[in-house]
Amino acid sequence: MSTTQEIEQGLIDLLRRVYGEDLSSVVVYGSYVAGNYRYKSSDINLLVLLQNCSPDSLERLGREGKGFLKKHRVTPLILTTAEFTASADVFPMEYMDIIARHKVLLGEDPTEHVQFSHRNLRHELEHQLRGALISLRQLVLAARGRKRLLSAELKSWTGSMAAIFRGLVRLRGVEDVATEFSALIEQVNALYELQPGPFLSLLSMREGGGGNPVELVSELLPRLEHLISVIDAHEVDR
């Protein structure tokens, strides 16, 4: 049995033991399925759907699964089946990510029943972009001139931009969305005239490259403002 098979069977056994007949579906998604999963360095995104979700059962999963979940870097998202189906209009970016790259470990495929509109996607993208702009300004303020701290915070901030960029590509009807961030930046540039230099510099910094983080922020902010203006004016007919 391979390492991934052992992890998957371990997850199924743990969840069956904790939730029993309340367990409806178990789905892994994201990098684990996309082909760029790295054992002990990549997180495993896990969707667990239940018929009923009680605080007691959550506490039990945390208690009984803490060693296994921590060892394998598992990040569980636990919802009832009804909640998952009803939330697609609120979280279209996240749902599109799940639909694009997922694997059902147990039960039915919950994504087959999901419906959402590009209007909802446009709305969430604007919300996320404006939030990213505000958080970037807050990072500079919180760093108080400490460039090393700002560099570290920028590396973490990059992760949220990857999810936003995937949503931007899908908003334009592109189904073949890049999985590597560098290729994703180029896709967004082609669709939105991003001028990708600052984001490529951000990627280089995340991967260990140098650079002045304050200058980088000053270059990133107008590019975010550009994307916000484009999405704010974007008209969706479906």
JSON list of C-alpha atoms in Angstrom, two decimals:
[
{"chain": "A", "resi": 1, "resn": "MET", "atom": "CA", "xyz": [0.00, 0.00, 0.00]},
{"chain": "A", "resi": 2, "resn": "SER", "atom": "CA", "xyz": [1.39, 3.42, -0.99]},
{"chain": "A", "resi": 3, "resn": "THR", "atom": "CA", "xyz": [1.75, 6.35, 1.41]},
{"chain": "A", "resi": 4, "resn": "THR", "atom": "CA", "xyz": [-1.26, 8.16, -0.06]},
{"chain": "A", "resi": 5, "resn": "GLN", "atom": "CA", "xyz": [-3.37, 5.00, 0.14]},
{"chain": "A", "resi": 6, "resn": "GLU", "atom": "CA", "xyz": [-2.41, 4.60, 3.80]},
{"chain": "A", "resi": 7, "resn": "ILE", "atom": "CA", "xyz": [-3.37, 8.22, 4.49]},
{"chain": "A", "resi": 8, "resn": "GLU", "atom": "CA", "xyz": [-6.71, 7.87, 2.73]},
{"chain": "A", "resi": 9, "resn": "GLN", "atom": "CA", "xyz": [-7.58, 4.64, 4.52]},
{"chain": "A", "resi": 10, "resn": "GLY", "atom": "CA", "xyz": [-6.53, 6.18, 7.82]},
{"chain": "A", "resi": 11, "resn": "LEU", "atom": "CA", "xyz": [-8.83, 9.13, 7.21]},
{"chain": "A", "resi": 12, "resn": "ILE", "atom": "CA", "xyz": [-11.77, 6.89, 6.34]},
{"chain": "A", "resi": 13, "resn": "ASP", "atom": "CA", "xyz": [-11.22, 4.70, 9.41]},
{"chain": "A", "resi": 14, "resn": "LEU", "atom": "CA", "xyz": [-10.93, 7.73, 11.71]},
{"chain": "A", "resi": 15, "resn": "LEU", "atom": "CA", "xyz": [-14.04, 9.45, 10.37]},
{"chain": "A", "resi": 16, "resn": "ARG", "atom": "CA", "xyz": [-16.12, 6.27, 10.42]},
{"chain": "A", "resi": 17, "resn": "ARG", "atom": "CA", "xyz": [-15.11, 5.66, 14.02]},
{"chain": "A", "resi": 18, "resn": "VAL", "atom": "CA", "xyz": [-16.01, 9.20, 15.09]},
{"chain": "A", "resi": 19, "resn": "TYR", "atom": "CA", "xyz": [-19.14, 9.88, 13.04]},
{"chain": "A", "resi": 20, "resn": "GLY", "atom": "CA", "xyz": [-20.60, 6.46, 12.24]},
{"chain": "A", "resi": 21, "resn": "GLU", "atom": "CA", "xyz": [-23.88, 6.66, 10.33]},
{"chain": "A", "resi": 22, "resn": "ASP", "atom": "CA", "xyz": [-23.79, 10.48, 10.33]},
{"chain": "A", "resi": 23, "resn": "LEU", "atom": "CA", "xyz": [-20.92, 10.37, 7.81]},
{"chain": "A", "resi": 24, "resn": "SER", "atom": "CA", "xyz": [-22.19, 11.15, 4.29]},
{"chain": "A", "resi": 25, "resn": "SER", "atom": "CA", "xyz": [-19.17, 11.98, 2.11]},
{"chain": "A", "resi": 26, "resn": "VAL", "atom": "CA", "xyz": [-15.40, 12.33, 2.43]},
{"chain": "A", "resi": 27, "resn": "VAL", "atom": "CA", "xyz": [-13.56, 14.30, -0.26]},
{"chain": "A", "resi": 28, "resn": "VAL", "atom": "CA", "xyz": [-9.94, 15.40, -0.65]},
{"chain": "A", "resi": 29, "resn": "TYR", "atom": "CA", "xyz": [-9.17, 18.35, -2.91]},
{"chain": "A", "resi": 30, "resn": "GLY", "atom": "CA", "xyz": [-6.51, 20.87, -3.89]},
{"chain": "A", "resi": 31, "resn": "SER", "atom": "CA", "xyz": [-2.80, 20.15, -4.31]},
{"chain": "A", "resi": 32, "resn": "TYR", "atom": "CA", "xyz": [-3.23, 16.60, -2.99]},
{"chain": "A", "resi": 33, "resn": "VAL", "atom": "CA", "xyz": [-5.27, 15.80, -6.10]},
{"chain": "A", "resi": 34, "resn": "ALA", "atom": "CA", "xyz": [-3.63, 18.22, -8.55]},
{"chain": "A", "resi": 35, "resn": "GLY", "atom": "CA", "xyz": [-0.37, 16.28, -8.68]},
{"chain": "A", "resi": 36, "resn": "ASN", "atom": "CA", "xyz": [1.92, 18.66, -6.80]},
{"chain": "A", "resi": 37, "resn": "TYR", "atom": "CA", "xyz": [1.41, 17.15, -3.33]},
{"chain": "A", "resi": 38, "resn": "ARG", "atom": "CA", "xyz": [4.59, 16.70, -1.28]},
{"chain": "A", "resi": 39, "resn": "TYR", "atom": "CA", "xyz": [4.44, 14.31, 1.65]},
{"chain": "A", "resi": 40, "resn": "LYS", "atom": "CA", "xyz": [5.04, 16.05, 5.01]},
{"chain": "A", "resi": 41, "resn": "SER", "atom": "CA", "xyz": [5.33, 19.49, 3.38]},
{"chain": "A", "resi": 42, "resn": "SER", "atom": "CA", "xyz": [1.96, 19.93, 1.62]},
{"chain": "A", "resi": 43, "resn": "ASP", "atom": "CA", "xyz": [-1.35, 20.32, 3.40]},
{"chain": "A", "resi": 44, "resn": "ILE", "atom": "CA", "xyz": [-4.21, 17.92, 2.66]},
{"chain": "A", "resi": 45, "resn": "ASN", "atom": "CA", "xyz": [-7.53, 19.71, 2.20]},
{"chain": "A", "resi": 46, "resn": "LEU", "atom": "CA", "xyz": [-10.34, 17.49, 3.43]},
{"chain": "A", "resi": 47, "resn": "LEU", "atom": "CA", "xyz": [-14.09, 18.01, 3.02]},
{"chain": "A", "resi": 48, "resn": "VAL", "atom": "CA", "xyz": [-16.24, 16.03, 5.45]},
{"chain": "A", "resi": 49, "resn": "LEU", "atom": "CA", "xyz": [-20.02, 16.10, 4.97]},
{"chain": "A", "resi": 50, "resn": "LEU", "atom": "CA", "xyz": [-22.32, 14.90, 7.74]},
{"chain": "A", "resi": 51, "resn": "GLN", "atom": "CA", "xyz": [-26.02, 14.39, 8.22]},
{"chain": "A", "resi": 52, "resn": "ASN", "atom": "CA", "xyz": [-25.73, 16.10, 11.61]},
{"chain": "A", "resi": 53, "resn": "CYS", "atom": "CA", "xyz": [-22.82, 18.03, 13.11]},
{"chain": "A", "resi": 54, "resn": "SER", "atom": "CA", "xyz": [-22.68, 18.38, 16.89]},
{"chain": "A", "resi": 55, "resn": "PRO", "atom": "CA", "xyz": [-20.05, 20.05, 19.10]},
{"chain": "A", "resi": 56, "resn": "ASP", "atom": "CA", "xyz": [-19.49, 16.71, 20.85]},
{"chain": "A", "resi": 57, "resn": "SER", "atom": "CA", "xyz": [-18.55, 14.97, 17.60]},
{"chain": "A", "resi": 58, "resn": "LEU", "atom": "CA", "xyz": [-16.21, 17.81, 16.64]},
{"chain": "A", "resi": 59, "resn": "GLU", "atom": "CA", "xyz": [-14.53, 17.57, 20.03]},
{"chain": "A", "resi": 60, "resn": "ARG", "atom": "CA", "xyz": [-14.15, 13.82, 19.62]},
{"chain": "A", "resi": 61, "resn": "LEU", "atom": "CA", "xyz": [-12.54, 14.19, 16.19]},
{"chain": "A", "resi": 62, "resn": "GLY", "atom": "CA", "xyz": [-10.12, 16.74, 17.61]},
{"chain": "A", "resi": 63, "resn": "ARG", "atom": "CA", "xyz": [-9.26, 14.44, 20.48]},
{"chain": "A", "resi": 64, "resn": "GLU", "atom": "CA", "xyz": [-9.00, 11.12, 18.64]},
{"chain": "A", "resi": 65, "resn": "GLY", "atom": "CA", "xyz": [-7.58, 12.46, 15.41]},
{"chain": "A", "resi": 66, "resn": "LYS", "atom": "CA", "xyz": [-5.08, 15.04, 16.66]},
{"chain": "A", "resi": 67, "resn": "GLY", "atom": "CA", "xyz": [-2.01, 12.86, 16.10]},
{"chain": "A", "resi": 68, "resn": "PHE", "atom": "CA", "xyz": [-3.01, 11.61, 12.66]},
{"chain": "A", "resi": 69, "resn": "LEU", "atom": "CA", "xyz": [-4.30, 14.95, 11.40]},
{"chain": "A", "resi": 70, "resn": "LYS", "atom": "CA", "xyz": [-1.21, 16.82, 12.59]},
{"chain": "A", "resi": 71, "resn": "LYS", "atom": "CA", "xyz": [1.25, 14.24, 11.26]},
{"chain": "A", "resi": 72, "resn": "HIS", "atom": "CA", "xyz": [-0.24, 14.34, 7.77]},
{"chain": "A", "resi": 73, "resn": "ARG", "atom": "CA", "xyz": [-1.07, 18.08, 7.77]},
{"chain": "A", "resi": 74, "resn": "VAL", "atom": "CA", "xyz": [-4.78, 17.48, 7.23]},
{"chain": "A", "resi": 75, "resn": "THR", "atom": "CA", "xyz": [-7.03, 20.56, 7.21]},
{"chain": "A", "resi": 76, "resn": "PRO", "atom": "CA", "xyz": [-10.65, 19.41, 7.64]},
{"chain": "A", "resi": 77, "resn": "LEU", "atom": "CA", "xyz": [-13.66, 21.41, 6.46]},
{"chain": "A", "resi": 78, "resn": "ILE", "atom": "CA", "xyz": [-16.69, 19.93, 8.21]},
{"chain": "A", "resi": 79, "resn": "LEU", "atom": "CA", "xyz": [-20.23, 20.76, 7.09]},
{"chain": "A", "resi": 80, "resn": "THR", "atom": "CA", "xyz": [-23.60, 19.12, 6.90]},
{"chain": "A", "resi": 81, "resn": "THR", "atom": "CA", "xyz": [-24.63, 18.04, 3.42]},
{"chain": "A", "resi": 82, "resn": "ALA", "atom": "CA", "xyz": [-27.42, 20.63, 3.46]},
{"chain": "A", "resi": 83, "resn": "GLU", "atom": "CA", "xyz": [-24.98, 23.41, 4.41]},
{"chain": "A", "resi": 84, "resn": "PHE", "atom": "CA", "xyz": [-22.60, 22.46, 1.62]},
{"chain": "A", "resi": 85, "resn": "THR", "atom": "CA", "xyz": [-25.33, 22.50, -1.02]},
{"chain": "A", "resi": 86, "resn": "ALA", "atom": "CA", "xyz": [-26.78, 25.80, 0.20]},
{"chain": "A", "resi": 87, "resn": "SER", "atom": "CA", "xyz": [-23.47, 27.69, 0.44]},
{"chain": "A", "resi": 88, "resn": "ALA", "atom": "CA", "xyz": [-22.32, 27.60, -3.18]},
{"chain": "A", "resi": 89, "resn": "ASP", "atom": "CA", "xyz": [-23.70, 31.07, -3.88]},
{"chain": "A", "resi": 90, "resn": "VAL", "atom": "CA", "xyz": [-21.62, 32.51, -1.02]},
{"chain": "A", "resi": 91, "resn": "PHE", "atom": "CA", "xyz": [-18.31, 30.74, -1.71]},
{"chain": "A", "resi": 92, "resn": "PRO", "atom": "CA", "xyz": [-18.14, 30.19, -5.50]},
{"chain": "A", "resi": 93, "resn": "MET", "atom": "CA", "xyz": [-14.35, 30.62, -5.62]},
{"chain": "A", "resi": 94, "resn": "GLU", "atom": "CA", "xyz": [-13.80, 27.86, -3.09]},
{"chain": "A", "resi": 95, "resn": "TYR", "atom": "CA", "xyz": [-16.41, 25.58, -4.63]},
{"chain": "A", "resi": 96, "resn": "MET", "atom": "CA", "xyz": [-14.91, 25.95, -8.11]},
{"chain": "A", "resi": 97, "resn": "ASP", "atom": "CA", "xyz": [-11.54, 24.96, -6.67]},
{"chain": "A", "resi": 98, "resn": "ILE", "atom": "CA", "xyz": [-13.08, 21.86, -5.10]},
{"chain": "A", "resi": 99, "resn": "ILE", "atom": "CA", "xyz": [-14.95, 20.91, -8.26]},
{"chain": "A", "resi": 100, "resn": "ALA", "atom": "CA", "xyz": [-11.85, 21.35, -10.44]},
{"chain": "A", "resi": 101, "resn": "ARG", "atom": "CA", "xyz": [-9.59, 19.09, -8.36]},
{"chain": "A", "resi": 102, "resn": "HIS", "atom": "CA", "xyz": [-11.17, 16.60, -5.99]},
{"chain": "A", "resi": 103, "resn": "LYS", "atom": "CA", "xyz": [-11.31, 12.91, -5.19]},
{"chain": "A", "resi": 104, "resn": "VAL", "atom": "CA", "xyz": [-14.16, 11.18, -3.39]},
{"chain": "A", "resi": 105, "resn": "LEU", "atom": "CA", "xyz": [-12.90, 8.80, -0.71]},
{"chain": "A", "resi": 106, "resn": "LEU", "atom": "CA", "xyz": [-16.29, 7.80, 0.66]},
{"chain": "A", "resi": 107, "resn": "GLY", "atom": "CA", "xyz": [-19.95, 8.32, -0.21]},
{"chain": "A", "resi": 108, "resn": "GLU", "atom": "CA", "xyz": [-21.47, 10.26, -3.08]},
{"chain": "A", "resi": 109, "resn": "ASP", "atom": "CA", "xyz": [-19.77, 13.07, -4.98]},
{"chain": "A", "resi": 110, "resn": "PRO", "atom": "CA", "xyz": [-21.35, 16.20, -3.42]},
{"chain": "A", "resi": 111, "resn": "THR", "atom": "CA", "xyz": [-20.17, 18.48, -6.22]},
{"chain": "A", "resi": 112, "resn": "GLU", "atom": "CA", "xyz": [-22.63, 16.91, -8.66]},
{"chain": "A", "resi": 113, "resn": "HIS", "atom": "CA", "xyz": [-25.47, 18.79, -6.95]},
{"chain": "A", "resi": 114, "resn": "VAL", "atom": "CA", "xyz": [-23.76, 22.19, -6.69]},
{"chain": "A", "resi": 115, "resn": "GLN", "atom": "CA", "xyz": [-25.06, 25.15, -8.68]},
{"chain": "A", "resi": 116, "resn": "PHE", "atom": "CA", "xyz": [-23.67, 28.69, -8.74]},
{"chain": "A", "resi": 117, "resn": "SER", "atom": "CA", "xyz": [-23.57, 31.69, -11.04]},
{"chain": "A", "resi": 118, "resn": "HIS", "atom": "CA", "xyz": [-20.78, 33.86, -12.40]},
{"chain": "A", "resi": 119, "resn": "ARG", "atom": "CA", "xyz": [-22.57, 36.83, -10.81]},
{"chain": "A", "resi": 120, "resn": "ASN", "atom": "CA", "xyz": [-21.79, 35.33, -7.42]},
{"chain": "A", "resi": 121, "resn": "LEU", "atom": "CA", "xyz": [-18.21, 34.68, -8.50]},
{"chain": "A", "resi": 122, "resn": "ARG", "atom": "CA", "xyz": [-17.76, 38.29, -9.63]},
{"chain": "A", "resi": 123, "resn": "HIS", "atom": "CA", "xyz": [-19.15, 39.52, -6.31]},
{"chain": "A", "resi": 124, "resn": "GLU", "atom": "CA", "xyz": [-16.84, 37.32, -4.23]},
{"chain": "A", "resi": 125, "resn": "LEU", "atom": "CA", "xyz": [-13.83, 38.27, -6.35]},
{"chain": "A", "resi": 126, "resn": "GLU", "atom": "CA", "xyz": [-14.43, 41.96, -5.76]},
{"chain": "A", "resi": 127, "resn": "HIS", "atom": "CA", "xyz": [-14.88, 41.27, -2.04]},
{"chain": "A", "resi": 128, "resn": "GLN", "atom": "CA", "xyz": [-11.64, 39.27, -1.87]},
{"chain": "A", "resi": 129, "resn": "LEU", "atom": "CA", "xyz": [-9.64, 41.76, -3.94]},
{"chain": "A", "resi": 130, "resn": "ARG", "atom": "CA", "xyz": [-10.72, 44.70, -1.80]},
{"chain": "A", "resi": 131, "resn": "GLY", "atom": "CA", "xyz": [-9.87, 42.66, 1.29]},
{"chain": "A", "resi": 132, "resn": "ALA", "atom": "CA", "xyz": [-6.44, 41.83, -0.14]},
{"chain": "A", "resi": 133, "resn": "LEU", "atom": "CA", "xyz": [-5.79, 45.52, -0.80]},
{"chain": "A", "resi": 134, "resn": "ILE", "atom": "CA", "xyz": [-6.73, 46.47, 2.76]},
{"chain": "A", "resi": 135, "resn": "SER", "atom": "CA", "xyz": [-4.72, 43.62, 4.30]},
{"chain": "A", "resi": 136, "resn": "LEU", "atom": "CA", "xyz": [-1.65, 44.58, 2.26]},
{"chain": "A", "resi": 137, "resn": "ARG", "atom": "CA", "xyz": [-1.77, 48.12, 3.63]},
{"chain": "A", "resi": 138, "resn": "GLN", "atom": "CA", "xyz": [-2.25, 46.72, 7.14]},
{"chain": "A", "resi": 139, "resn": "LEU", "atom": "CA", "xyz": [0.84, 44.54, 6.75]},
{"chain": "A", "resi": 140, "resn": "VAL", "atom": "CA", "xyz": [2.99, 47.59, 6.08]},
{"chain": "A", "resi": 141, "resn": "LEU", "atom": "CA", "xyz": [1.52, 49.38, 9.08]},
{"chain": "A", "resi": 142, "resn": "ALA", "atom": "CA", "xyz": [1.97, 46.39, 11.41]},
{"chain": "A", "resi": 143, "resn": "ALA", "atom": "CA", "xyz": [5.58, 45.82, 10.31]},
{"chain": "A", "resi": 144, "resn": "ARG", "atom": "CA", "xyz": [6.54, 49.31, 11.60]},
{"chain": "A", "resi": 145, "resn": "GLY", "atom": "CA", "xyz": [9.53, 49.55, 9.32]},
{"chain": "A", "resi": 146, "resn": "ARG", "atom": "CA", "xyz": [10.82, 46.03, 10.05]},
{"chain": "A", "resi": 147, "resn": "LYS", "atom": "CA", "xyz": [11.56, 44.79, 6.55]},
{"chain": "A", "resi": 148, "resn": "ARG", "atom": "CA", "xyz": [12.29, 41.21, 7.58]},
{"chain": "A", "resi": 149, "resn": "LEU", "atom": "CA", "xyz": [8.89, 40.95, 9.25]},
{"chain": "A", "resi": 150, "resn": "LEU", "atom": "CA", "xyz": [7.16, 42.50, 6.25]},
{"chain": "A", "resi": 151, "resn": "SER", "atom": "CA", "xyz": [8.89, 40.02, 3.92]},
{"chain": "A", "resi": 152, "resn": "ALA", "atom": "CA", "xyz": [7.67, 37.11, 6.03]},
{"chain": "A", "resi": 153, "resn": "GLU", "atom": "CA", "xyz": [4.11, 38.44, 6.07]},
{"chain": "A", "resi": 154, "resn": "LEU", "atom": "CA", "xyz": [4.14, 38.96, 2.31]},
{"chain": "A", "resi": 155, "resn": "LYS", "atom": "CA", "xyz": [5.09, 35.32, 1.80]},
{"chain": "A", "resi": 156, "resn": "SER", "atom": "CA", "xyz": [1.97, 34.27, 3.72]},
{"chain": "A", "resi": 157, "resn": "TRP", "atom": "CA", "xyz": [-0.19, 36.83, 1.90]},
{"chain": "A", "resi": 158, "resn": "THR", "atom": "CA", "xyz": [0.77, 35.26, -1.44]},
{"chain": "A", "resi": 159, "resn": "GLY", "atom": "CA", "xyz": [-1.35, 32.17, -0.78]},
{"chain": "A", "resi": 160, "resn": "SER", "atom": "CA", "xyz": [-4.60, 34.10, -0.76]},
{"chain": "A", "resi": 161, "resn": "MET", "atom": "CA", "xyz": [-3.74, 35.69, -4.11]},
{"chain": "A", "resi": 162, "resn": "ALA", "atom": "CA", "xyz": [-3.38, 32.30, -5.79]},
{"chain": "A", "resi": 163, "resn": "ALA", "atom": "CA", "xyz": [-7.02, 31.49, -4.95]},
{"chain": "A", "resi": 164, "resn": "ILE", "atom": "CA", "xyz": [-8.16, 34.90, -6.20]},
{"chain": "A", "resi": 165, "resn": "PHE", "atom": "CA", "xyz": [-6.22, 34.51, -9.44]},
{"chain": "A", "resi": 166, "resn": "ARG", "atom": "CA", "xyz": [-7.85, 31.13, -10.12]},
{"chain": "A", "resi": 167, "resn": "GLY", "atom": "CA", "xyz": [-11.23, 32.81, -9.68]},
{"chain": "A", "resi": 168, "resn": "LEU", "atom": "CA", "xyz": [-10.26, 35.62, -12.05]},
{"chain": "A", "resi": 169, "resn": "VAL", "atom": "CA", "xyz": [-9.32, 33.12, -14.75]},
{"chain": "A", "resi": 170, "resn": "ARG", "atom": "CA", "xyz": [-12.58, 31.19, -14.32]},
{"chain": "A", "resi": 171, "resn": "LEU", "atom": "CA", "xyz": [-14.63, 34.39, -14.48]},
{"chain": "A", "resi": 172, "resn": "ARG", "atom": "CA", "xyz": [-13.48, 34.78, -18.08]},
{"chain": "A", "resi": 173, "resn": "GLY", "atom": "CA", "xyz": [-14.70, 31.28, -18.92]},
{"chain": "A", "resi": 174, "resn": "VAL", "atom": "CA", "xyz": [-11.30, 29.58, -19.00]},
{"chain": "A", "resi": 175, "resn": "GLU", "atom": "CA", "xyz": [-11.54, 25.97, -17.82]},
{"chain": "A", "resi": 176, "resn": "ASP", "atom": "CA", "xyz": [-7.86, 25.02, -18.04]},
{"chain": "A", "resi": 177, "resn": "VAL", "atom": "CA", "xyz": [-6.64, 26.92, -14.98]},
{"chain": "A", "resi": 178, "resn": "ALA", "atom": "CA", "xyz": [-2.92, 26.72, -14.22]},
{"chain": "A", "resi": 179, "resn": "THR", "atom": "CA", "xyz": [-1.86, 24.99, -11.00]},
{"chain": "A", "resi": 180, "resn": "GLU", "atom": "CA", "xyz": [1.58, 26.61, -10.67]},
{"chain": "A", "resi": 181, "resn": "PHE", "atom": "CA", "xyz": [1.42, 30.20, -9.41]},
{"chain": "A", "resi": 182, "resn": "SER", "atom": "CA", "xyz": [3.87, 31.54, -12.01]},
{"chain": "A", "resi": 183, "resn": "ALA", "atom": "CA", "xyz": [1.74, 30.19, -14.87]},
{"chain": "A", "resi": 184, "resn": "LEU", "atom": "CA", "xyz": [-1.39, 31.47, -13.13]},
{"chain": "A", "resi": 185, "resn": "ILE", "atom": "CA", "xyz": [0.09, 34.98, -12.98]},
{"chain": "A", "resi": 186, "resn": "GLU", "atom": "CA", "xyz": [0.69, 34.85, -16.74]},
{"chain": "A", "resi": 187, "resn": "GLN", "atom": "CA", "xyz": [-2.90, 33.71, -17.34]},
{"chain": "A", "resi": 188, "resn": "VAL", "atom": "CA", "xyz": [-4.26, 36.65, -15.35]},
{"chain": "A", "resi": 189, "resn": "ASN", "atom": "CA", "xyz": [-1.91, 39.00, -17.20]},
{"chain": "A", "resi": 190, "resn": "ALA", "atom": "CA", "xyz": [-3.22, 37.79, -20.56]},
{"chain": "A", "resi": 191, "resn": "LEU", "atom": "CA", "xyz": [-6.85, 38.22, -19.48]},
{"chain": "A", "resi": 192, "resn": "TYR", "atom": "CA", "xyz": [-6.64, 41.44, -17.44]},
{"chain": "A", "resi": 193, "resn": "GLU", "atom": "CA", "xyz": [-3.44, 43.26, -18.54]},
{"chain": "A", "resi": 194, "resn": "LEU", "atom": "CA", "xyz": [-2.05, 42.78, -15.06]},
{"chain": "A", "resi": 195, "resn": "GLN", "atom": "CA", "xyz": [1.56, 43.87, -15.70]},
{"chain": "A", "resi": 196, "resn": "PRO", "atom": "CA", "xyz": [2.80, 40.83, -13.77]},
{"chain": "A", "resi": 197, "resn": "GLY", "atom": "CA", "xyz": [6.24, 42.05, -12.67]},
{"chain": "A", "resi": 198, "resn": "PRO", "atom": "CA", "xyz": [5.35, 42.78, -9.01]},
{"chain": "A", "resi": 199, "resn": "PHE", "atom": "CA", "xyz": [3.58, 39.43, -8.58]},
{"chain": "A", "resi": 200, "resn": "LEU", "atom": "CA", "xyz": [6.50, 37.54, -10.13]},
{"chain": "A", "resi": 201, "resn": "SER", "atom": "CA", "xyz": [8.79, 39.38, -7.70]},
{"chain": "A", "resi": 202, "resn": "LEU", "atom": "CA", "xyz": [6.46, 38.37, -4.88]},
{"chain": "A", "resi": 203, "resn": "LEU", "atom": "CA", "xyz": [6.70, 34.75, -5.99]},
{"chain": "A", "resi": 204, "resn": "SER", "atom": "CA", "xyz": [10.49, 35.01, -6.11]},
{"chain": "A", "resi": 205, "resn": "MET", "atom": "CA", "xyz": [10.52, 36.41, -2.57]},
{"chain": "A", "resi": 206, "resn": "ARG", "atom": "CA", "xyz": [8.32, 33.55, -1.34]},
{"chain": "A", "resi": 207, "resn": "GLU", "atom": "CA", "xyz": [10.76, 31.07, -2.84]},
{"chain": "A", "resi": 208, "resn": "GLY", "atom": "CA", "xyz": [13.75, 32.61, -1.08]},
{"chain": "A", "resi": 209, "resn": "GLY", "atom": "CA", "xyz": [14.72, 35.50, -3.31]},
{"chain": "A", "resi": 210, "resn": "GLY", "atom": "CA", "xyz": [15.60, 38.94, -2.00]},
{"chain": "A", "resi": 211, "resn": "GLY", "atom": "CA", "xyz": [14.17, 42.37, -2.64]},
{"chain": "A", "resi": 212, "resn": "ASN", "atom": "CA", "xyz": [12.88, 45.42, -0.81]},
{"chain": "A", "resi": 213, "resn": "PRO", "atom": "CA", "xyz": [9.44, 44.52, 0.59]},
{"chain": "A", "resi": 214, "resn": "VAL", "atom": "CA", "xyz": [8.33, 48.14, 0.94]},
{"chain": "A", "resi": 215, "resn": "GLU", "atom": "CA", "xyz": [9.10, 48.87, -2.70]},
{"chain": "A", "resi": 216, "resn": "LEU", "atom": "CA", "xyz": [7.34, 45.66, -3.68]},
{"chain": "A", "resi": 217, "resn": "VAL", "atom": "CA", "xyz": [4.18, 46.68, -1.82]},
{"chain": "A", "resi": 218, "resn": "SER", "atom": "CA", "xyz": [4.25, 50.06, -3.58]},
{"chain": "A", "resi": 219, "resn": "GLU", "atom": "CA", "xyz": [4.24, 48.17, -6.89]},
{"chain": "A", "resi": 220, "resn": "LEU", "atom": "CA", "xyz": [1.58, 45.64, -5.86]},
{"chain": "A", "resi": 221, "resn": "LEU", "atom": "CA", "xyz": [-0.99, 48.16, -4.63]},
{"chain": "A", "resi": 222, "resn": "PRO", "atom": "CA", "xyz": [-1.71, 49.83, -8.02]},
{"chain": "A", "resi": 223, "resn": "ARG", "atom": "CA", "xyz": [-1.98, 46.41, -9.68]},
{"chain": "A", "resi": 224, "resn": "LEU", "atom": "CA", "xyz": [-4.61, 45.39, -7.12]},
{"chain": "A", "resi": 225, "resn": "GLU", "atom": "CA", "xyz": [-6.43, 48.68, -7.67]},
{"chain": "A", "resi": 226, "resn": "HIS", "atom": "CA", "xyz": [-6.42, 47.95, -11.41]},
{"chain": "A", "resi": 227, "resn": "LEU", "atom": "CA", "xyz": [-7.94, 44.50, -10.90]},
{"chain": "A", "resi": 228, "resn": "ILE", "atom": "CA", "xyz": [-10.59, 45.91, -8.56]},
{"chain": "A", "resi": 229, "resn": "SER", "atom": "CA", "xyz": [-11.64, 48.51, -11.12]},
{"chain": "A", "resi": 230, "resn": "VAL", "atom": "CA", "xyz": [-11.89, 45.88, -13.86]},
{"chain": "A", "resi": 231, "resn": "ILE", "atom": "CA", "xyz": [-13.94, 43.47, -11.74]},
{"chain": "A", "resi": 232, "resn": "ASP", "atom": "CA", "xyz": [-16.14, 46.27, -10.41]},
{"chain": "A", "resi": 233, "resn": "ALA", "atom": "CA", "xyz": [-17.06, 47.19, -14.00]},
{"chain": "A", "resi": 234, "resn": "HIS", "atom": "CA", "xyz": [-17.36, 43.60, -15.21]},
{"chain": "A", "resi": 235, "resn": "GLU", "atom": "CA", "xyz": [-20.85, 42.68, -16.40]},
{"chain": "A", "resi": 236, "resn": "VAL", "atom": "CA", "xyz": [-22.03, 39.10, -16.05]},
{"chain": "A", "resi": 237, "resn": "ASP", "atom": "CA", "xyz": [-25.05, 37.72, -17.89]},
{"chain": "A", "resi": 238, "resn": "ARG", "atom": "CA", "xyz": [-25.31, 34.39, -16.08]}
]
